Coordinates of C-alpha atoms in Angstrom, one line a residue:
M1 CA 113.5 -151.6 -62.5
K2 CA 115.5 -154.9 -62.4
K3 CA 118.5 -153.2 -64.0
L4 CA 118.4 -150.4 -61.3
E5 CA 118.3 -153.0 -58.5
K6 CA 121.1 -154.9 -60.1
R7 CA 123.2 -151.7 -60.3
K8 CA 122.5 -150.9 -56.7
Q9 CA 123.6 -154.4 -55.6
V10 CA 126.8 -154.1 -57.6
F11 CA 127.5 -150.7 -56.0
K12 CA 126.9 -152.2 -52.5
N13 CA 129.2 -155.1 -53.2
F14 CA 131.8 -152.6 -54.5
L15 CA 131.5 -150.6 -51.3
R16 CA 132.0 -153.7 -49.2
G17 CA 135.0 -154.8 -51.1
F18 CA 136.5 -151.3 -50.9
W19 CA 136.2 -151.1 -47.1
I20 CA 137.6 -154.6 -46.7
F21 CA 140.5 -153.6 -49.0
Y22 CA 141.0 -150.3 -47.1
A23 CA 141.1 -152.1 -43.7
L24 CA 143.5 -154.7 -44.9
A25 CA 145.7 -152.2 -46.6
S26 CA 145.8 -150.0 -43.5
I27 CA 146.8 -152.9 -41.3
I28 CA 149.5 -154.0 -43.8
I29 CA 150.9 -150.5 -44.2
T30 CA 150.9 -149.8 -40.4
T31 CA 152.5 -153.2 -39.7
I32 CA 155.3 -152.6 -42.3
G33 CA 155.9 -149.1 -40.8
A34 CA 156.1 -150.5 -37.3
D35 CA 158.4 -153.3 -38.5
K36 CA 160.8 -150.8 -40.1
L37 CA 160.8 -148.7 -36.9
I38 CA 161.7 -151.7 -34.8
T39 CA 164.4 -153.1 -37.2
K40 CA 166.1 -149.9 -38.2
D41 CA 168.7 -150.3 -35.4
Y42 CA 169.1 -154.1 -35.8
P43 CA 172.4 -154.1 -37.8
G44 CA 174.0 -152.2 -34.9
I45 CA 172.5 -154.0 -31.9
S46 CA 172.8 -157.5 -33.4
K47 CA 176.6 -157.6 -33.2
Y48 CA 177.9 -160.5 -31.0
V49 CA 180.8 -162.7 -30.2
P50 CA 180.0 -166.2 -31.5
L51 CA 180.9 -169.2 -29.3
D52 CA 179.5 -171.9 -31.5
D53 CA 182.7 -173.9 -32.4
L54 CA 185.9 -175.3 -30.9
W55 CA 184.0 -177.0 -28.0
D56 CA 185.0 -180.1 -26.2
I57 CA 181.7 -181.7 -25.1
T58 CA 181.2 -184.6 -22.7
I59 CA 177.9 -186.3 -22.5
N60 CA 177.7 -188.9 -19.7
D61 CA 181.4 -189.6 -19.9
E62 CA 181.5 -189.7 -23.7
L63 CA 183.8 -187.1 -25.1
Y64 CA 183.5 -185.2 -28.4
N65 CA 186.4 -182.9 -29.4
N66 CA 186.5 -179.7 -31.5
V67 CA 182.7 -179.7 -31.9
S68 CA 180.6 -177.1 -33.8
I69 CA 177.2 -176.6 -32.1
D70 CA 175.6 -175.8 -35.5
S71 CA 176.1 -179.4 -36.7
F72 CA 176.3 -181.4 -33.5
H73 CA 173.5 -183.8 -32.7
F74 CA 173.2 -186.5 -30.1
D75 CA 170.6 -188.9 -28.6
T76 CA 167.7 -187.1 -26.9
A77 CA 168.8 -186.0 -23.5
S78 CA 166.9 -187.4 -20.5
K79 CA 166.6 -186.8 -16.8
G80 CA 169.9 -187.1 -14.9
D81 CA 172.1 -186.7 -18.0
I82 CA 175.1 -184.4 -17.6
I83 CA 176.4 -182.3 -20.6
L84 CA 179.7 -180.6 -20.0
M85 CA 181.0 -178.1 -22.5
Q86 CA 184.5 -176.5 -22.5
R87 CA 186.4 -174.0 -24.7
K88 CA 188.7 -171.0 -24.6
I89 CA 187.1 -167.6 -24.7
P90 CA 188.3 -165.4 -27.6
D91 CA 191.0 -162.8 -26.8
D92 CA 189.7 -160.2 -29.3
W93 CA 186.0 -159.6 -28.6
Q94 CA 185.0 -156.0 -28.9
T95 CA 182.0 -156.0 -26.5
S96 CA 182.4 -153.4 -23.7
E97 CA 179.9 -154.7 -21.2
G98 CA 179.3 -158.3 -22.1
V99 CA 176.5 -160.8 -21.3
L100 CA 176.6 -164.5 -22.1
R101 CA 173.4 -165.7 -23.6
I102 CA 172.6 -169.4 -23.1
R103 CA 169.4 -171.1 -23.8
I104 CA 168.5 -173.9 -21.4
K105 CA 165.8 -176.6 -21.9
Q106 CA 164.6 -178.2 -18.7
A107 CA 168.1 -178.3 -17.3
A108 CA 170.0 -176.9 -14.3
L109 CA 172.9 -174.8 -15.3
E110 CA 176.4 -174.0 -13.9
V111 CA 179.0 -171.8 -15.6
F112 CA 182.7 -171.8 -14.7
I113 CA 185.6 -169.5 -15.6
N114 CA 189.0 -171.1 -15.1
G115 CA 187.5 -173.5 -12.6
N116 CA 185.6 -170.9 -10.6
M117 CA 181.7 -171.0 -10.7
V118 CA 180.4 -167.6 -11.8
Y119 CA 176.7 -168.6 -12.3
E120 CA 174.3 -171.3 -11.2
Y121 CA 170.6 -171.8 -11.9
G122 CA 168.0 -174.5 -11.2
Y123 CA 169.7 -177.0 -8.9
D124 CA 167.7 -176.0 -5.9
R125 CA 164.4 -176.6 -7.8
F126 CA 165.8 -179.9 -9.3
I127 CA 166.6 -181.2 -5.9
A128 CA 163.2 -180.2 -4.6
G129 CA 161.6 -182.1 -7.5
K130 CA 160.2 -178.9 -9.1
T131 CA 160.3 -177.9 -12.8
V132 CA 163.2 -175.7 -14.0
G133 CA 161.8 -174.3 -17.2
T134 CA 163.0 -173.5 -20.7
G135 CA 164.4 -170.2 -22.0
Y136 CA 167.3 -167.8 -22.2
Q137 CA 169.7 -167.1 -19.3
F138 CA 171.7 -163.9 -19.4
I139 CA 175.0 -164.1 -17.5
D140 CA 177.2 -161.2 -16.7
F141 CA 180.4 -161.6 -18.7
P142 CA 183.0 -158.8 -18.1
N143 CA 186.0 -158.2 -20.4
N144 CA 188.5 -159.7 -17.9
Y145 CA 187.2 -163.1 -19.0
K146 CA 189.0 -162.8 -22.3
G147 CA 191.3 -165.7 -23.1
K148 CA 190.1 -167.7 -20.1
T149 CA 188.5 -171.2 -20.1
L150 CA 184.7 -171.3 -20.2
V151 CA 182.9 -174.4 -18.9
I152 CA 179.2 -174.9 -19.1
K153 CA 177.5 -177.7 -17.3
F154 CA 173.9 -178.8 -18.0
C155 CA 172.1 -181.3 -15.7
I156 CA 168.9 -182.5 -17.4
T157 CA 165.9 -182.4 -15.2
E158 CA 163.2 -184.0 -17.5
D159 CA 163.1 -186.9 -20.0
N160 CA 163.4 -186.4 -23.8
V161 CA 163.9 -182.7 -23.7
F162 CA 166.4 -181.9 -26.6
S163 CA 168.9 -183.5 -28.9
K164 CA 170.7 -180.4 -30.1
L165 CA 172.4 -177.4 -28.4
D166 CA 171.4 -173.8 -29.1
P167 CA 173.9 -171.1 -30.2
I168 CA 175.9 -169.5 -27.4
R169 CA 176.8 -165.9 -27.9
I170 CA 178.2 -162.8 -26.1
Y171 CA 176.2 -159.6 -26.5
D172 CA 176.4 -156.1 -25.1
W173 CA 174.2 -155.9 -22.0
K174 CA 172.2 -153.0 -23.5
D175 CA 171.4 -154.9 -26.6
A176 CA 170.7 -158.4 -25.4
Y177 CA 167.0 -158.1 -24.8
R178 CA 166.4 -155.8 -27.8
V179 CA 167.9 -158.5 -30.1
I180 CA 165.4 -161.1 -28.8
M181 CA 162.5 -158.6 -29.3
T182 CA 163.6 -157.7 -32.8
E183 CA 164.3 -161.2 -34.0
N184 CA 160.9 -162.3 -32.6
R185 CA 158.9 -159.2 -33.6
I186 CA 156.4 -161.2 -35.6
P187 CA 155.4 -163.4 -32.6
L188 CA 155.5 -160.3 -30.5
F189 CA 153.0 -158.4 -32.8
L190 CA 150.7 -161.4 -33.3
G191 CA 150.8 -162.7 -29.7
S192 CA 150.0 -159.2 -28.3
F193 CA 147.2 -158.7 -30.8
L194 CA 145.6 -162.1 -30.1
I195 CA 145.7 -161.5 -26.3
I196 CA 144.2 -158.0 -26.5
F197 CA 141.6 -159.2 -29.0
G198 CA 140.8 -162.2 -26.9
L199 CA 140.5 -160.2 -23.7
V200 CA 138.3 -157.5 -25.1
T201 CA 136.1 -159.9 -27.0
G202 CA 135.9 -162.3 -24.1
I203 CA 134.8 -159.6 -21.6
I204 CA 132.1 -158.3 -24.0
T205 CA 130.8 -161.8 -24.9
I206 CA 130.7 -162.9 -21.2
I207 CA 128.2 -160.1 -20.6
I208 CA 126.2 -160.9 -23.7
L209 CA 126.2 -164.7 -22.9
A210 CA 124.0 -163.9 -19.9
V211 CA 121.3 -162.9 -22.4
S212 CA 121.9 -165.1 -25.4
A213 CA 123.9 -168.3 -26.0
K214 CA 124.3 -167.4 -29.7
F215 CA 127.6 -165.7 -28.9
L216 CA 129.2 -168.9 -27.4
K217 CA 131.2 -169.4 -30.6
I218 CA 132.7 -165.9 -30.4
F219 CA 133.6 -166.5 -26.7
C220 CA 135.4 -169.7 -27.8
V221 CA 137.3 -167.8 -30.4
S222 CA 138.3 -165.2 -27.8
M223 CA 139.5 -167.9 -25.4
F224 CA 141.4 -169.7 -28.2
S225 CA 143.0 -166.3 -29.1
I226 CA 144.2 -165.7 -25.5
C227 CA 145.7 -169.2 -25.3
M228 CA 147.4 -168.9 -28.6
G229 CA 148.7 -165.4 -27.8
L230 CA 150.1 -166.5 -24.4
W231 CA 151.7 -169.6 -25.9
T232 CA 153.3 -167.5 -28.7
L233 CA 154.8 -164.9 -26.3
C234 CA 156.1 -167.6 -24.0
Y235 CA 157.4 -170.0 -26.6
Y236 CA 159.4 -167.3 -28.5
D237 CA 160.8 -165.8 -25.2
V238 CA 159.1 -162.5 -25.7
V239 CA 157.9 -162.3 -22.1
L240 CA 161.5 -162.3 -20.9
I241 CA 161.3 -158.5 -21.0
F242 CA 159.1 -158.6 -17.9
S243 CA 161.8 -160.5 -15.9
I244 CA 159.5 -163.4 -15.2
P245 CA 161.3 -166.5 -13.9
L246 CA 161.9 -169.2 -16.5
Y247 CA 159.8 -171.8 -14.6
S248 CA 156.9 -169.4 -14.5
V249 CA 157.2 -168.7 -18.2
S250 CA 157.3 -172.4 -19.0
L251 CA 154.3 -173.1 -16.7
L252 CA 152.3 -170.4 -18.5
E253 CA 153.4 -171.8 -21.9
Y254 CA 152.3 -175.3 -21.0
I255 CA 149.0 -174.3 -19.5
S256 CA 148.1 -172.2 -22.6
L257 CA 149.1 -175.1 -24.9
Y258 CA 147.2 -177.7 -22.9
L259 CA 144.0 -175.5 -22.8
L260 CA 144.3 -174.6 -26.5
P261 CA 142.2 -177.5 -27.9
I262 CA 139.2 -177.1 -25.6
P263 CA 137.7 -173.8 -27.0
M264 CA 138.5 -175.0 -30.5
T265 CA 136.6 -178.3 -29.9
V266 CA 133.6 -176.5 -28.3
Y267 CA 133.6 -174.1 -31.3
M268 CA 133.4 -177.1 -33.6
Y269 CA 130.2 -178.5 -31.9
S270 CA 127.7 -176.7 -34.1
I271 CA 129.6 -177.7 -37.3
V272 CA 129.7 -181.4 -36.2
T273 CA 126.0 -181.5 -35.3
S274 CA 125.1 -179.8 -38.6
L275 CA 126.5 -182.8 -40.5
K276 CA 124.1 -185.1 -38.7
N277 CA 126.6 -188.0 -38.6
K278 CA 126.4 -190.3 -35.6
V279 CA 130.0 -191.5 -35.9
L280 CA 131.3 -188.0 -35.9
N281 CA 129.1 -187.0 -33.0
I282 CA 130.4 -190.0 -30.9
L283 CA 134.0 -189.2 -31.8
Y284 CA 133.4 -185.5 -30.9
W285 CA 132.2 -186.3 -27.3
F286 CA 135.0 -188.9 -26.9
L287 CA 137.6 -186.4 -28.0
L288 CA 136.3 -183.6 -25.8
S289 CA 136.2 -186.0 -22.8
I290 CA 139.8 -187.1 -23.4
Q291 CA 140.9 -183.5 -23.6
L292 CA 139.2 -182.5 -20.3
I293 CA 140.3 -185.6 -18.4
F294 CA 143.9 -185.4 -19.6
I295 CA 144.3 -181.7 -18.9
T296 CA 142.7 -182.0 -15.4
V297 CA 145.0 -185.0 -14.5
S298 CA 148.1 -183.4 -16.0
M299 CA 147.6 -180.1 -14.1
A300 CA 147.0 -182.0 -10.8
L301 CA 150.2 -184.1 -11.3
H302 CA 152.2 -181.1 -12.1
T303 CA 150.9 -179.1 -9.2
M304 CA 151.9 -181.9 -6.8
D305 CA 155.3 -182.3 -8.5
I306 CA 154.6 -186.0 -9.3
V307 CA 154.8 -185.7 -13.1
H308 CA 155.6 -182.4 -14.7
F309 CA 154.1 -181.0 -17.9
A310 CA 157.4 -181.6 -19.7
A311 CA 156.9 -185.3 -19.2
T312 CA 153.3 -185.4 -20.4
L313 CA 153.9 -183.1 -23.4
K314 CA 154.3 -185.9 -25.9
Y315 CA 150.9 -187.3 -24.9
M316 CA 149.4 -183.8 -25.3
H317 CA 151.0 -183.6 -28.8
I318 CA 149.2 -186.9 -29.7
I319 CA 145.9 -185.5 -28.5
I320 CA 146.5 -182.3 -30.5
I321 CA 147.3 -184.3 -33.6
C322 CA 144.2 -186.4 -33.2
S323 CA 142.1 -183.3 -32.7
L324 CA 143.6 -181.6 -35.8
V325 CA 142.9 -184.7 -37.9
Y326 CA 139.3 -184.9 -36.6
F327 CA 138.8 -181.1 -37.2
F328 CA 140.3 -181.4 -40.7
M329 CA 138.0 -184.3 -41.6
V330 CA 134.9 -182.4 -40.3
L331 CA 135.7 -179.2 -42.1
V332 CA 136.4 -181.0 -45.4
M333 CA 133.0 -182.8 -45.1
K334 CA 131.4 -179.4 -44.3
L335 CA 133.0 -177.7 -47.3
R336 CA 131.8 -180.5 -49.6
A337 CA 128.2 -180.0 -48.4
K338 CA 126.1 -178.5 -51.2
K339 CA 124.1 -176.1 -49.0
N340 CA 127.1 -174.7 -47.2
K341 CA 127.2 -170.9 -47.4
N342 CA 130.3 -170.3 -45.2
K343 CA 133.1 -171.8 -47.3
F344 CA 135.3 -168.8 -46.9
F345 CA 134.9 -169.0 -43.1
L346 CA 135.6 -172.8 -43.1
A347 CA 138.6 -172.4 -45.3
G348 CA 140.0 -170.0 -42.7
M349 CA 139.6 -172.7 -40.0
L350 CA 141.4 -175.2 -42.3
F351 CA 144.2 -172.6 -42.6
I352 CA 144.5 -172.5 -38.8
I353 CA 144.8 -176.3 -38.6
I354 CA 147.5 -176.3 -41.3
C355 CA 149.5 -173.6 -39.4
I356 CA 149.3 -175.4 -36.1
A357 CA 150.4 -178.6 -37.7
Y358 CA 153.3 -176.7 -39.2
D359 CA 154.5 -175.4 -35.8
L360 CA 153.9 -178.8 -34.1
A361 CA 155.9 -180.6 -36.7
G362 CA 158.8 -178.1 -36.4
Y363 CA 158.8 -178.4 -32.6
C364 CA 158.8 -182.2 -32.6
M365 CA 161.6 -182.4 -35.2
N366 CA 163.7 -179.9 -33.3
R367 CA 163.1 -181.6 -29.9
Y368 CA 163.5 -185.3 -30.8
L369 CA 165.7 -185.2 -34.0
G370 CA 167.7 -182.0 -33.4
Y371 CA 166.7 -180.8 -36.8
S372 CA 164.5 -177.7 -37.6
P373 CA 163.8 -177.3 -41.3
F374 CA 161.2 -174.5 -40.8
K375 CA 162.6 -171.0 -40.4
L376 CA 159.4 -169.0 -40.4
K377 CA 158.3 -168.2 -36.8
G378 CA 154.9 -167.7 -35.3
V379 CA 153.0 -169.5 -38.1
S380 CA 150.2 -170.7 -35.7
S381 CA 149.7 -167.1 -34.6
I382 CA 149.6 -166.0 -38.2
G383 CA 146.8 -168.6 -38.9
V384 CA 144.8 -167.6 -35.9
T385 CA 145.3 -163.8 -36.7
A386 CA 144.1 -164.4 -40.2
F387 CA 141.1 -166.3 -38.9
V388 CA 140.3 -163.4 -36.5
F389 CA 140.4 -161.0 -39.4
I390 CA 138.1 -163.4 -41.4
L391 CA 135.7 -163.3 -38.4
I392 CA 135.8 -159.5 -38.3
I393 CA 135.2 -159.3 -42.0
A394 CA 132.4 -161.8 -41.8
F395 CA 130.9 -160.0 -38.8
Y396 CA 131.1 -156.6 -40.7
M397 CA 129.5 -158.1 -43.7
D398 CA 126.8 -159.8 -41.6
M399 CA 126.1 -156.5 -39.8
T400 CA 126.0 -154.7 -43.1
K401 CA 123.5 -157.2 -44.4
K402 CA 121.4 -157.0 -41.3
A403 CA 121.5 -153.2 -41.4
M404 CA 120.4 -153.2 -45.1
Q405 CA 117.6 -155.6 -44.2
E406 CA 116.6 -153.4 -41.3
T407 CA 116.6 -150.3 -43.5
E408 CA 114.5 -152.1 -46.1
R409 CA 112.1 -153.4 -43.4
N410 CA 111.8 -149.9 -42.0
S411 CA 111.2 -148.5 -45.4
L412 CA 108.4 -151.0 -46.0
L413 CA 106.9 -150.2 -42.6
K414 CA 107.1 -146.5 -43.3
S415 CA 105.4 -146.9 -46.7
A416 CA 102.7 -149.1 -45.0
Y417 CA 102.0 -146.5 -42.4
T418 CA 102.8 -143.2 -44.3
D419 CA 100.6 -141.2 -46.6
E420 CA 102.6 -140.8 -49.9
L421 CA 101.4 -137.3 -50.8
T422 CA 101.8 -135.6 -47.4
Q423 CA 104.3 -137.9 -45.7
L424 CA 102.0 -137.8 -42.6
H425 CA 100.8 -141.0 -40.9
N426 CA 98.0 -142.7 -42.7
R427 CA 94.6 -144.0 -41.5
R428 CA 96.0 -147.4 -40.5
Y429 CA 98.7 -146.0 -38.3
C430 CA 96.2 -143.6 -36.7
K431 CA 93.8 -146.4 -35.8
E432 CA 96.6 -148.6 -34.4
F433 CA 98.0 -145.6 -32.4
M434 CA 94.6 -145.0 -30.9
Q435 CA 94.4 -148.7 -29.9
K436 CA 97.7 -148.4 -28.2
I437 CA 96.6 -145.3 -26.3
D438 CA 93.4 -147.0 -25.3
K439 CA 95.4 -149.9 -23.8
G440 CA 98.4 -147.8 -22.5
S441 CA 99.1 -145.6 -19.6
T442 CA 98.1 -142.2 -21.0
K443 CA 95.7 -140.7 -18.5
G444 CA 94.2 -138.1 -20.8
Y445 CA 94.0 -137.5 -24.6
T446 CA 92.2 -135.4 -27.2
V447 CA 91.1 -136.3 -30.7
F448 CA 90.9 -133.7 -33.4
C449 CA 89.1 -134.3 -36.8
F450 CA 89.7 -131.9 -39.7
D451 CA 88.0 -131.6 -43.1
L452 CA 89.6 -129.4 -45.8
N453 CA 87.3 -127.0 -47.6
N454 CA 87.2 -126.0 -51.2
L455 CA 89.3 -129.1 -52.4
K456 CA 86.7 -130.0 -55.2
I457 CA 86.6 -126.4 -56.5
M458 CA 90.4 -126.2 -56.5
N459 CA 90.7 -129.5 -58.5
D460 CA 87.9 -128.5 -61.0
T461 CA 89.2 -125.0 -61.5
Y462 CA 93.0 -125.3 -61.4
G463 CA 93.6 -129.0 -61.8
H464 CA 94.7 -131.8 -59.4
A465 CA 98.2 -130.5 -59.1
R466 CA 96.8 -127.4 -57.4
G467 CA 94.6 -129.6 -55.3
D468 CA 97.5 -131.7 -54.2
M469 CA 99.3 -128.5 -53.2
L470 CA 96.3 -127.5 -51.1
I471 CA 96.3 -130.9 -49.3
Q472 CA 100.1 -130.7 -48.7
S473 CA 99.7 -127.1 -47.3
A474 CA 96.9 -128.3 -45.0
A475 CA 99.1 -131.2 -43.8
E476 CA 102.0 -128.8 -43.0
V477 CA 99.7 -126.5 -41.1
I478 CA 98.1 -129.2 -39.0
N479 CA 101.4 -131.0 -38.3
K480 CA 103.1 -127.7 -37.3
T481 CA 100.2 -126.9 -34.9
F482 CA 99.7 -130.4 -33.3
G483 CA 102.7 -132.6 -34.3
S484 CA 104.7 -132.0 -31.1
Y485 CA 101.7 -133.0 -28.9
G486 CA 100.9 -136.3 -30.5
I487 CA 100.5 -137.7 -34.0
V488 CA 98.9 -136.2 -37.1
A489 CA 97.4 -138.4 -39.9
R490 CA 95.7 -138.1 -43.2
M491 CA 92.6 -140.2 -43.0
G492 CA 91.9 -140.1 -46.7
G493 CA 91.0 -137.4 -49.4
D494 CA 90.6 -134.1 -47.6
E495 CA 90.2 -135.6 -44.1
F496 CA 92.9 -135.4 -41.4
A497 CA 93.1 -136.3 -37.7
A498 CA 95.3 -135.5 -34.7
V499 CA 95.5 -137.6 -31.5
L500 CA 97.0 -135.6 -28.7
E501 CA 98.3 -137.0 -25.4
T502 CA 96.6 -134.4 -23.3
S503 CA 93.1 -133.6 -22.1
D504 CA 93.8 -130.1 -20.8
E505 CA 90.9 -128.1 -22.2
S506 CA 92.7 -124.7 -22.0
Q507 CA 95.7 -126.1 -23.8
V508 CA 93.5 -127.6 -26.5
I509 CA 91.7 -124.3 -27.0
G510 CA 95.1 -122.5 -27.3
L511 CA 96.2 -125.0 -30.0
A512 CA 92.9 -124.4 -31.9
G513 CA 93.7 -120.7 -31.9
N514 CA 97.2 -121.5 -33.2
L515 CA 95.6 -123.5 -36.0
H516 CA 93.8 -120.4 -37.2
K517 CA 96.9 -118.3 -37.1
N518 CA 98.9 -120.9 -39.0
I519 CA 96.2 -121.1 -41.7
N520 CA 96.2 -117.4 -42.2
K521 CA 100.0 -117.4 -42.4
K522 CA 100.0 -120.1 -45.0
N523 CA 97.4 -118.2 -47.1
T524 CA 99.7 -115.1 -47.1
E525 CA 102.7 -117.2 -48.2
I526 CA 101.0 -118.9 -51.1
E527 CA 99.0 -116.7 -53.5
N528 CA 95.3 -117.7 -54.2
L529 CA 95.6 -120.7 -51.8
N530 CA 92.4 -119.7 -49.9
M531 CA 92.8 -122.6 -47.5
S532 CA 90.2 -123.2 -44.8
M533 CA 89.1 -126.2 -42.8
A534 CA 86.4 -127.4 -40.5
Y535 CA 87.4 -129.2 -37.3
G536 CA 86.0 -130.7 -34.2
Y537 CA 87.6 -132.2 -31.1
A538 CA 86.8 -134.2 -28.0
C539 CA 88.7 -134.6 -24.8
G540 CA 88.6 -137.6 -22.5
S541 CA 90.4 -140.2 -20.4
Q542 CA 90.7 -144.0 -20.3
N543 CA 88.6 -144.2 -17.2
E544 CA 85.7 -142.3 -18.6
H545 CA 85.7 -142.7 -22.4
D546 CA 86.5 -145.2 -25.2
I547 CA 88.8 -143.5 -27.7
E548 CA 86.8 -144.7 -30.7
K549 CA 83.7 -143.0 -29.2
L550 CA 85.8 -139.8 -28.7
Y551 CA 86.9 -140.0 -32.3
Q552 CA 83.3 -140.3 -33.4
L553 CA 82.3 -137.4 -31.2
A554 CA 85.1 -135.2 -32.6
D555 CA 84.0 -136.2 -36.2
N556 CA 80.4 -135.2 -35.5
R557 CA 81.5 -131.9 -34.1
M558 CA 83.7 -131.3 -37.2
Y559 CA 80.6 -131.8 -39.4
E560 CA 78.7 -129.4 -37.2
H561 CA 81.4 -126.9 -37.6
K562 CA 81.4 -127.4 -41.4
E563 CA 77.7 -126.8 -41.6
K564 CA 78.1 -123.6 -39.7
M565 CA 80.9 -122.5 -42.1
K566 CA 78.6 -123.3 -45.1
K567 CA 75.8 -121.2 -43.7
A568 CA 78.2 -118.4 -43.2
G569 CA 79.3 -118.7 -46.8
L570 CA 82.9 -119.6 -46.0
A571 CA 83.0 -123.0 -47.7
A572 CA 81.7 -124.6 -50.9
I573 CA 80.1 -128.0 -51.1
R574 CA 82.6 -130.6 -52.3

């Protein structure tokens, strides 16, 4: 028996593993297929005219000649700094309808061709004390600009924004946005997935939270996914395809980043309290308070254009770093706990923390040092997506476990209330059902009692197997006649009962007539069955009768009927 149970468990584990593997394989194959579809035209659309070298750059009256942007670094630019870039445009570019792609970082922009301004962005907002934003600017660049002098002027609008210039290129108009989408396809996939997942899960859990607070952690994950997804799409310039102004994109990026720690911190509450450590608990509430206060104050200052998000970002980074260190410490302590059963789940959270730390380190090094050693994009989104899949797998396994437990429980309940031989309800179920009827809203009911004749003779003459067949045949007949009007039960041995939720005498008489017809039909189907049974019934209602008394009355009438059958020679004494 133990070997059989062990084999069943192994088979169940195999099925779980198979479906998890199937789901992951499907996702990977689909993603690879979509990636190939997106990148198949990339060699053709990615052609551009590079403008990364031969620049004369002036930073606050300090001149640098013949500069290559790729290797040029300078002290971090701050508010009010002026960066002036000048070079000759190539004579031999092949682009038919060109667009100059320039990335600005919290700076107003002016572009000149042979001394004539052809483009301007952000000065009106800078003068009004508003944020300018960060992202790509696409400037119309026709072929008649060939061989002319290009001058680009940046006026920095915030402090400590960058220390390195981004590549400047000329693309075909028709390919400019496609190149960004293709190069940032991983952030596009992951950010879109996280937002959709977060919105769907959030809407569902908001409804469920009105009933049960157990789903608060799932709600926190959904909010965290939305924030991470929005930040990813904004930070990697994917939302540019919607023609949203740069300052709006930057605002959305900052808000999603500033809100990011809160759902994660709320999610960690149950883990912190499970460790039962007073110091960790105090630190938790201190950290959450700092987050809420800082975010509230920062949003208020930005809204009133007193201090913009770009100026408070470094303090937000400090808060995020402190939060990551705290979360890492808590998770490590939880993983080391002997009674911890969710190590796979906690390891997923640690992976998220490492991924966020990776992106944060890369951003800070690029912004303040002008150096970006990390080439892989969207790592934080990869971590969160992996965690989401861990949650889905854990949820599936939990639901599977609960379904198996529910099936097992139902099986035990069925065996407790089912007669093994006939698969009818047993005596216990019948008694409980009558009690429910007695206390329920059923206005009228009828109790039938049956006693199978000739069972002893059948057992003595043909053996118990034949007797069991007689009992099963009687059960089929009674259930066929009365099963759709109430419940049918085997009370023990050769005794049966039926409790009908009706007290219509004419209907009951009609059912009794059907019983005789069904008995005769069964006797013709099975040779030498010779089935007959005595029965008695009693009709009543809650207002007039106790159902137990009705049952006793029906039982008495059944015995009266049996005596009459004996006298008529239709039944043998058991």
